[in-house]
């Protein structure tokens, strides 16, 4: 017996939802990392970077609060939702961007000490 077409899962819709979840999680931690990095440069004396850090911190807070609201609406615990959202691809992106930001920070330190 086959299922009616309206009950079959739409593969493209499921794939788009998975990509949206990966994009959301990536945007969440990327905005936090960029806010930290630009905030450090801002403390070093660049007012534009300090302003950018504030904007990125607000973006992170908005994304985090929207994540908590979605968890409350779905009546799920945030940790359980995070475990379901995080995929291998997003962990891989996190690792690669973490290496990139460490290298970027090292270059910034070297360039700031050459004054």
mmCIF file of N, CA and C in Angstrom:
data_model
loop_
_atom_site.group_PDB
_atom_site.id
_atom_site.type_symbol
_atom_site.label_atom_id
_atom_site.label_comp_id
_atom_site.label_asym_id
_atom_site.label_seq_id
_atom_site.Cartn_x
_atom_site.Cartn_y
_atom_site.Cartn_z
ATOM 1 N N UNK A 1 0.836 -1.175 0.000
ATOM 2 C CA UNK A 1 0.000 0.000 0.000
ATOM 3 C C UNK A 1 0.889 1.248 0.000
ATOM 4 N N UNK A 2 0.587 2.167 -0.852
ATOM 5 C CA UNK A 2 1.400 3.381 -0.934
ATOM 6 C C UNK A 2 0.698 4.535 -0.226
ATOM 7 N N UNK A 3 1.515 5.479 0.190
ATOM 8 C CA UNK A 3 0.966 6.662 0.861
ATOM 9 C C UNK A 3 0.423 7.636 -0.177
ATOM 10 N N UNK A 4 -0.584 8.396 0.202
ATOM 11 C CA UNK A 4 -1.033 9.466 -0.698
ATOM 12 C C UNK A 4 0.060 10.516 -0.853
ATOM 13 N N UNK A 5 0.108 11.216 -1.977
ATOM 14 C CA UNK A 5 1.182 12.193 -2.217
ATOM 15 C C UNK A 5 1.240 13.305 -1.179
ATOM 16 N N UNK A 6 0.100 13.676 -0.584
ATOM 17 C CA UNK A 6 0.140 14.780 0.380
ATOM 18 C C UNK A 6 0.821 14.395 1.690
ATOM 19 N N UNK A 7 0.985 13.088 1.955
ATOM 20 C CA UNK A 7 1.651 12.663 3.182
ATOM 21 C C UNK A 7 3.132 12.371 2.995
ATOM 22 N N UNK A 8 3.590 12.341 1.749
ATOM 23 C CA UNK A 8 5.008 12.094 1.507
ATOM 24 C C UNK A 8 5.814 13.334 1.845
ATOM 25 N N UNK A 9 6.966 13.161 2.509
ATOM 26 C CA UNK A 9 7.789 14.345 2.818
ATOM 27 C C UNK A 9 8.395 14.927 1.545
ATOM 28 N N UNK A 10 8.387 16.211 1.479
ATOM 29 C CA UNK A 10 8.956 16.904 0.330
ATOM 30 C C UNK A 10 10.459 17.024 0.551
ATOM 31 N N UNK A 11 11.238 16.358 -0.288
ATOM 32 C CA UNK A 11 12.688 16.309 -0.089
ATOM 33 C C UNK A 11 13.320 17.690 -0.171
ATOM 34 N N UNK A 12 12.886 18.505 -1.131
ATOM 35 C CA UNK A 12 13.477 19.840 -1.265
ATOM 36 C C UNK A 12 13.167 20.711 -0.056
ATOM 37 N N UNK A 13 11.968 20.579 0.486
ATOM 38 C CA UNK A 13 11.609 21.347 1.678
ATOM 39 C C UNK A 13 12.454 20.917 2.875
ATOM 40 N N UNK A 14 12.637 19.619 3.043
ATOM 41 C CA UNK A 14 13.452 19.114 4.155
ATOM 42 C C UNK A 14 14.901 19.553 3.988
ATOM 43 N N UNK A 15 15.404 19.500 2.762
ATOM 44 C CA UNK A 15 16.776 19.928 2.503
ATOM 45 C C UNK A 15 16.939 21.429 2.750
ATOM 46 N N UNK A 16 15.961 22.225 2.354
ATOM 47 C CA UNK A 16 16.028 23.672 2.593
ATOM 48 C C UNK A 16 15.980 23.984 4.084
ATOM 49 N N UNK A 17 15.174 23.252 4.837
ATOM 50 C CA UNK A 17 15.127 23.457 6.291
ATOM 51 C C UNK A 17 16.461 23.115 6.940
ATOM 52 N N UNK A 18 17.099 22.038 6.484
ATOM 53 C CA UNK A 18 18.399 21.658 7.039
ATOM 54 C C UNK A 18 19.444 22.725 6.733
ATOM 55 N N UNK A 19 19.419 23.267 5.517
ATOM 56 C CA UNK A 19 20.374 24.329 5.173
ATOM 57 C C UNK A 19 20.101 25.592 5.970
ATOM 58 N N UNK A 20 18.840 25.902 6.211
ATOM 59 C CA UNK A 20 18.492 27.075 7.006
ATOM 60 C C UNK A 20 18.961 26.912 8.449
ATOM 61 N N UNK A 21 18.826 25.710 8.993
ATOM 62 C CA UNK A 21 19.308 25.458 10.354
ATOM 63 C C UNK A 21 20.821 25.618 10.422
ATOM 64 N N UNK A 22 21.539 25.064 9.438
ATOM 65 C CA UNK A 22 22.995 25.222 9.410
ATOM 66 C C UNK A 22 23.384 26.688 9.290
ATOM 67 N N UNK A 23 22.670 27.436 8.450
ATOM 68 C CA UNK A 23 22.950 28.860 8.290
ATOM 69 C C UNK A 23 22.697 29.616 9.588
ATOM 70 N N UNK A 24 21.632 29.262 10.293
ATOM 71 C CA UNK A 24 21.309 29.937 11.546
ATOM 72 C C UNK A 24 22.391 29.697 12.591
ATOM 73 N N UNK A 25 22.782 28.448 12.779
ATOM 74 C CA UNK A 25 23.809 28.130 13.776
ATOM 75 C C UNK A 25 25.135 28.766 13.384
ATOM 76 N N UNK A 26 25.488 28.714 12.099
ATOM 77 C CA UNK A 26 26.729 29.335 11.641
ATOM 78 C C UNK A 26 26.696 30.839 11.863
ATOM 79 N N UNK A 27 25.576 31.487 11.563
ATOM 80 C CA UNK A 27 25.457 32.932 11.790
ATOM 81 C C UNK A 27 25.565 33.270 13.264
ATOM 82 N N UNK A 28 25.021 32.411 14.110
ATOM 83 C CA UNK A 28 25.039 32.657 15.551
ATOM 84 C C UNK A 28 26.462 32.714 16.082
ATOM 85 N N UNK A 29 27.250 31.662 15.849
ATOM 86 C CA UNK A 29 28.594 31.681 16.435
ATOM 87 C C UNK A 29 29.553 32.560 15.652
ATOM 88 N N UNK A 30 29.307 32.756 14.347
ATOM 89 C CA UNK A 30 30.169 33.641 13.572
ATOM 90 C C UNK A 30 30.021 35.092 14.029
ATOM 91 N N UNK A 31 28.790 35.521 14.317
ATOM 92 C CA UNK A 31 28.602 36.888 14.811
ATOM 93 C C UNK A 31 29.251 37.061 16.174
ATOM 94 N N UNK A 32 29.215 36.020 17.013
ATOM 95 C CA UNK A 32 29.866 36.113 18.323
ATOM 96 C C UNK A 32 31.381 36.207 18.177
ATOM 97 N N UNK A 33 31.959 35.379 17.304
ATOM 98 C CA UNK A 33 33.411 35.413 17.117
ATOM 99 C C UNK A 33 33.863 36.739 16.519
ATOM 100 N N UNK A 34 33.120 37.242 15.532
ATOM 101 C CA UNK A 34 33.480 38.526 14.936
ATOM 102 C C UNK A 34 33.325 39.668 15.928
ATOM 103 N N UNK A 35 32.296 39.601 16.771
ATOM 104 C CA UNK A 35 32.118 40.643 17.786
ATOM 105 C C UNK A 35 33.289 40.642 18.760
ATOM 106 N N UNK A 36 33.746 39.457 19.145
ATOM 107 C CA UNK A 36 34.901 39.380 20.041
ATOM 108 C C UNK A 36 36.169 39.903 19.395
ATOM 109 N N UNK A 37 36.392 39.530 18.149
ATOM 110 C CA UNK A 37 37.607 39.959 17.455
ATOM 111 C C UNK A 37 37.614 41.460 17.204
ATOM 112 N N UNK A 38 36.514 41.993 16.696
ATOM 113 C CA UNK A 38 36.471 43.432 16.443
ATOM 114 C C UNK A 38 36.435 44.224 17.736
ATOM 115 N N UNK A 39 35.855 43.640 18.781
ATOM 116 C CA UNK A 39 35.880 44.306 20.086
ATOM 117 C C UNK A 39 37.290 44.416 20.629
ATOM 118 N N UNK A 40 38.098 43.378 20.399
ATOM 119 C CA UNK A 40 39.491 43.430 20.854
ATOM 120 C C UNK A 40 40.249 44.519 20.102
ATOM 121 N N UNK A 41 40.018 44.597 18.781
ATOM 122 C CA UNK A 41 40.656 45.671 18.013
ATOM 123 C C UNK A 41 40.143 47.036 18.449
ATOM 124 N N UNK A 42 38.854 47.108 18.809
ATOM 125 C CA UNK A 42 38.286 48.368 19.269
ATOM 126 C C UNK A 42 38.893 48.827 20.573
ATOM 127 N N UNK A 43 39.161 47.896 21.467
ATOM 128 C CA UNK A 43 39.811 48.244 22.734
ATOM 129 C C UNK A 43 41.230 48.721 22.478
ATOM 130 N N UNK A 44 41.847 48.211 21.415
ATOM 131 C CA UNK A 44 43.200 48.642 21.073
ATOM 132 C C UNK A 44 43.239 50.067 20.536
ATOM 133 N N UNK A 45 42.085 50.659 20.244
ATOM 134 C CA UNK A 45 42.081 52.064 19.866
ATOM 135 C C UNK A 45 41.350 52.428 18.597
ATOM 136 N N UNK A 46 40.713 51.471 17.932
ATOM 137 C CA UNK A 46 40.002 51.772 16.694
ATOM 138 C C UNK A 46 38.510 51.907 16.999
ATOM 139 N N UNK A 47 37.991 53.132 16.926
ATOM 140 C CA UNK A 47 36.592 53.385 17.291
ATOM 141 C C UNK A 47 35.621 52.741 16.307
ATOM 142 N N UNK A 48 35.996 52.669 15.026
ATOM 143 C CA UNK A 48 35.118 52.048 14.039
ATOM 144 C C UNK A 48 34.939 50.559 14.337
ATOM 145 N N UNK A 49 36.015 49.894 14.724
ATOM 146 C CA UNK A 49 35.926 48.477 15.072
ATOM 147 C C UNK A 49 35.092 48.274 16.334
ATOM 148 N N UNK A 50 35.194 49.193 17.274
ATOM 149 C CA UNK A 50 34.391 49.086 18.489
ATOM 150 C C UNK A 50 32.906 49.237 18.153
ATOM 151 N N UNK A 51 32.588 50.138 17.235
ATOM 152 C CA UNK A 51 31.206 50.319 16.792
ATOM 153 C C UNK A 51 30.711 49.063 16.068
ATOM 154 N N UNK A 52 31.552 48.484 15.208
ATOM 155 C CA UNK A 52 31.192 47.255 14.505
ATOM 156 C C UNK A 52 30.999 46.104 15.489
ATOM 157 N N UNK A 53 31.825 46.054 16.526
ATOM 158 C CA UNK A 53 31.682 45.005 17.534
ATOM 159 C C UNK A 53 30.344 45.126 18.252
ATOM 160 N N UNK A 54 29.920 46.351 18.529
ATOM 161 C CA UNK A 54 28.628 46.545 19.183
ATOM 162 C C UNK A 54 27.485 46.087 18.280
ATOM 163 N N UNK A 55 27.584 46.388 16.990
ATOM 164 C CA UNK A 55 26.547 45.953 16.045
ATOM 165 C C UNK A 55 26.504 44.426 15.967
ATOM 166 N N UNK A 56 27.668 43.784 15.907
ATOM 167 C CA UNK A 56 27.711 42.321 15.833
ATOM 168 C C UNK A 56 27.227 41.673 17.122
ATOM 169 N N UNK A 57 27.517 42.300 18.259
ATOM 170 C CA UNK A 57 27.027 41.769 19.529
ATOM 171 C C UNK A 57 25.503 41.854 19.596
ATOM 172 N N UNK A 58 24.937 42.937 19.088
ATOM 173 C CA UNK A 58 23.475 43.063 19.043
ATOM 174 C C UNK A 58 22.887 42.015 18.097
ATOM 175 N N UNK A 59 23.548 41.769 16.962
ATOM 176 C CA UNK A 59 23.098 40.727 16.040
ATOM 177 C C UNK A 59 23.113 39.367 16.726
ATOM 178 N N UNK A 60 24.179 39.071 17.465
ATOM 179 C CA UNK A 60 24.258 37.804 18.181
ATOM 180 C C UNK A 60 23.136 37.691 19.201
ATOM 181 N N UNK A 61 22.894 38.762 19.953
ATOM 182 C CA UNK A 61 21.828 38.721 20.955
ATOM 183 C C UNK A 61 20.460 38.513 20.308
ATOM 184 N N UNK A 62 20.218 39.168 19.179
ATOM 185 C CA UNK A 62 18.937 38.984 18.479
ATOM 186 C C UNK A 62 18.776 37.540 18.002
ATOM 187 N N UNK A 63 19.828 36.966 17.433
ATOM 188 C CA UNK A 63 19.762 35.578 16.977
ATOM 189 C C UNK A 63 19.574 34.623 18.149
ATOM 190 N N UNK A 64 20.281 34.873 19.251
ATOM 191 C CA UNK A 64 20.179 33.996 20.413
ATOM 192 C C UNK A 64 18.791 34.083 21.040
ATOM 193 N N UNK A 65 18.252 35.293 21.153
ATOM 194 C CA UNK A 65 16.915 35.455 21.730
ATOM 195 C C UNK A 65 15.863 34.816 20.823
ATOM 196 N N UNK A 66 16.033 34.951 19.510
ATOM 197 C CA UNK A 66 15.075 34.300 18.604
ATOM 198 C C UNK A 66 15.163 32.781 18.718
ATOM 199 N N UNK A 67 16.355 32.241 18.936
ATOM 200 C CA UNK A 67 16.512 30.801 19.152
ATOM 201 C C UNK A 67 15.787 30.363 20.422
ATOM 202 N N UNK A 68 15.934 31.133 21.507
ATOM 203 C CA UNK A 68 15.264 30.796 22.762
ATOM 204 C C UNK A 68 13.743 30.887 22.594
ATOM 205 N N UNK A 69 13.268 31.905 21.883
ATOM 206 C CA UNK A 69 11.823 32.053 21.656
ATOM 207 C C UNK A 69 11.282 30.873 20.849
ATOM 208 N N UNK A 70 12.022 30.452 19.826
ATOM 209 C CA UNK A 70 11.592 29.292 19.040
ATOM 210 C C UNK A 70 11.529 28.055 19.921
ATOM 211 N N UNK A 71 12.494 27.893 20.811
ATOM 212 C CA UNK A 71 12.478 26.745 21.729
ATOM 213 C C UNK A 71 11.272 26.807 22.663
ATOM 214 N N UNK A 72 10.940 27.998 23.148
ATOM 215 C CA UNK A 72 9.788 28.137 24.043
ATOM 216 C C UNK A 72 8.490 27.846 23.294
ATOM 217 N N UNK A 73 8.380 28.350 22.065
ATOM 218 C CA UNK A 73 7.166 28.122 21.275
ATOM 219 C C UNK A 73 6.999 26.636 20.964
ATOM 220 N N UNK A 74 8.094 25.965 20.649
ATOM 221 C CA UNK A 74 8.028 24.530 20.340
ATOM 222 C C UNK A 74 7.974 23.660 21.590
ATOM 223 N N UNK A 75 8.097 24.278 22.764
ATOM 224 C CA UNK A 75 8.085 23.568 24.055
ATOM 225 C C UNK A 75 9.177 22.503 24.112
ATOM 226 N N UNK A 76 10.367 22.910 23.682
ATOM 227 C CA UNK A 76 11.524 22.015 23.735
ATOM 228 C C UNK A 76 12.630 22.684 24.519
ATOM 229 N N UNK A 77 13.474 21.884 25.120
ATOM 230 C CA UNK A 77 14.611 22.413 25.867
ATOM 231 C C UNK A 77 15.660 22.908 24.868
ATOM 232 N N UNK A 78 16.291 24.075 25.120
ATOM 233 C CA UNK A 78 17.279 24.604 24.162
ATOM 234 C C UNK A 78 18.447 23.661 23.883
ATOM 235 N N UNK A 79 18.905 22.924 24.897
ATOM 236 C CA UNK A 79 20.024 21.988 24.676
ATOM 237 C C UNK A 79 19.590 20.852 23.749
ATOM 238 N N UNK A 80 18.387 20.338 23.954
ATOM 239 C CA UNK A 80 17.889 19.272 23.076
ATOM 240 C C UNK A 80 17.728 19.789 21.649
ATOM 241 N N UNK A 81 17.265 21.015 21.516
ATOM 242 C CA UNK A 81 17.112 21.609 20.181
ATOM 243 C C UNK A 81 18.470 21.813 19.512
ATOM 244 N N UNK A 82 19.460 22.246 20.290
ATOM 245 C CA UNK A 82 20.807 22.430 19.735
ATOM 246 C C UNK A 82 21.403 21.113 19.272
ATOM 247 N N UNK A 83 21.198 20.056 20.045
ATOM 248 C CA UNK A 83 21.716 18.745 19.639
ATOM 249 C C UNK A 83 21.093 18.294 18.328
ATOM 250 N N UNK A 84 19.826 18.630 18.135
ATOM 251 C CA UNK A 84 19.164 18.242 16.900
ATOM 252 C C UNK A 84 19.602 19.127 15.732
ATOM 253 N N UNK A 85 19.901 20.395 16.006
ATOM 254 C CA UNK A 85 20.251 21.331 14.938
ATOM 255 C C UNK A 85 21.669 21.154 14.420
ATOM 256 N N UNK A 86 22.596 20.834 15.307
ATOM 257 C CA UNK A 86 24.009 20.826 14.929
ATOM 258 C C UNK A 86 24.309 19.586 14.097
ATOM 259 N N UNK A 87 24.851 19.809 12.923
ATOM 260 C CA UNK A 87 25.218 18.709 12.044
ATOM 261 C C UNK A 87 26.742 18.681 11.890
ATOM 262 N N UNK A 88 27.234 17.647 11.230
ATOM 263 C CA UNK A 88 28.674 17.532 11.014
ATOM 264 C C UNK A 88 29.190 18.686 10.171
ATOM 265 N N UNK A 89 28.388 19.115 9.193
ATOM 266 C CA UNK A 89 28.816 20.199 8.314
ATOM 267 C C UNK A 89 28.990 21.505 9.095
ATOM 268 N N UNK A 90 28.075 21.795 10.016
ATOM 269 C CA UNK A 90 28.214 23.034 10.780
ATOM 270 C C UNK A 90 29.396 22.956 11.742
ATOM 271 N N UNK A 91 29.680 21.773 12.287
ATOM 272 C CA UNK A 91 30.864 21.614 13.140
ATOM 273 C C UNK A 91 32.132 21.793 12.309
ATOM 274 N N UNK A 92 32.131 21.282 11.085
ATOM 275 C CA UNK A 92 33.271 21.454 10.192
ATOM 276 C C UNK A 92 33.480 22.924 9.849
ATOM 277 N N UNK A 93 32.393 23.631 9.529
ATOM 278 C CA UNK A 93 32.496 25.073 9.263
ATOM 279 C C UNK A 93 33.012 25.822 10.488
ATOM 280 N N UNK A 94 32.552 25.410 11.664
ATOM 281 C CA UNK A 94 33.014 26.042 12.892
ATOM 282 C C UNK A 94 34.517 25.851 13.069
ATOM 283 N N UNK A 95 35.002 24.637 12.848
ATOM 284 C CA UNK A 95 36.430 24.370 12.985
ATOM 285 C C UNK A 95 37.270 25.150 11.988
ATOM 286 N N UNK A 96 36.824 25.177 10.742
ATOM 287 C CA UNK A 96 37.574 25.919 9.726
ATOM 288 C C UNK A 96 37.592 27.416 10.009
ATOM 289 N N UNK A 97 36.469 27.965 10.400
ATOM 290 C CA UNK A 97 36.452 29.403 10.678
ATOM 291 C C UNK A 97 37.204 29.724 11.960
ATOM 292 N N UNK A 98 37.223 28.805 12.926
ATOM 293 C CA UNK A 98 38.010 29.028 14.138
ATOM 294 C C UNK A 98 39.496 29.090 13.800
ATOM 295 N N UNK A 99 39.957 28.189 12.941
ATOM 296 C CA UNK A 99 41.353 28.232 12.495
ATOM 297 C C UNK A 99 41.634 29.537 11.758
ATOM 298 N N UNK A 100 40.697 29.964 10.894
ATOM 299 C CA UNK A 100 40.862 31.213 10.162
ATOM 300 C C UNK A 100 40.965 32.399 11.115
ATOM 301 N N UNK A 101 40.098 32.449 12.133
ATOM 302 C CA UNK A 101 40.118 33.581 13.056
ATOM 303 C C UNK A 101 41.352 33.569 13.958
ATOM 304 N N UNK A 102 41.843 32.391 14.301
ATOM 305 C CA UNK A 102 43.086 32.328 15.080
ATOM 306 C C UNK A 102 44.241 32.863 14.239
ATOM 307 N N UNK A 103 44.300 32.463 12.970
ATOM 308 C CA UNK A 103 45.344 32.990 12.086
ATOM 309 C C UNK A 103 45.185 34.489 11.866
ATOM 310 N N UNK A 104 43.953 34.952 11.716
ATOM 311 C CA UNK A 104 43.703 36.377 11.548
ATOM 312 C C UNK A 104 44.115 37.150 12.796
ATOM 313 N N UNK A 105 43.824 36.601 13.960
ATOM 314 C CA UNK A 105 44.250 37.235 15.208
ATOM 315 C C UNK A 105 45.759 37.273 15.339
ATOM 316 N N UNK A 106 46.429 36.191 14.912
ATOM 317 C CA UNK A 106 47.890 36.170 14.972
ATOM 318 C C UNK A 106 48.488 37.219 14.045
ATOM 319 N N UNK A 107 47.928 37.368 12.854
ATOM 320 C CA UNK A 107 48.404 38.403 11.928
ATOM 321 C C UNK A 107 48.165 39.788 12.515
ATOM 322 N N UNK A 108 47.015 39.986 13.150
ATOM 323 C CA UNK A 108 46.719 41.289 13.762
ATOM 324 C C UNK A 108 47.692 41.606 14.888
ATOM 325 N N UNK A 109 48.050 40.601 15.683
ATOM 326 C CA UNK A 109 49.010 40.824 16.772
ATOM 327 C C UNK A 109 50.378 41.165 16.209
ATOM 328 N N UNK A 110 50.804 40.436 15.178
ATOM 329 C CA UNK A 110 52.112 40.708 14.577
ATOM 330 C C UNK A 110 52.141 42.103 13.969
ATOM 331 N N UNK A 111 51.075 42.480 13.268
ATOM 332 C CA UNK A 111 51.043 43.807 12.656
ATOM 333 C C UNK A 111 50.952 44.919 13.697
ATOM 334 N N UNK A 112 50.282 44.672 14.810
ATOM 335 C CA UNK A 112 50.168 45.719 15.828
ATOM 336 C C UNK A 112 51.463 45.879 16.621
ATOM 337 N N UNK A 113 52.286 44.848 16.685
ATOM 338 C CA UNK A 113 53.557 44.971 17.410
ATOM 339 C C UNK A 113 54.662 45.566 16.549
ATOM 340 N N UNK A 114 54.449 45.712 15.245
ATOM 341 C CA UNK A 114 55.473 46.278 14.361
ATOM 342 C C UNK A 114 55.452 47.797 14.331
ATOM 343 N N UNK A 115 54.666 48.441 15.176
ATOM 344 C CA UNK A 115 54.563 49.907 15.165
ATOM 345 C C UNK A 115 55.855 50.573 15.507
#
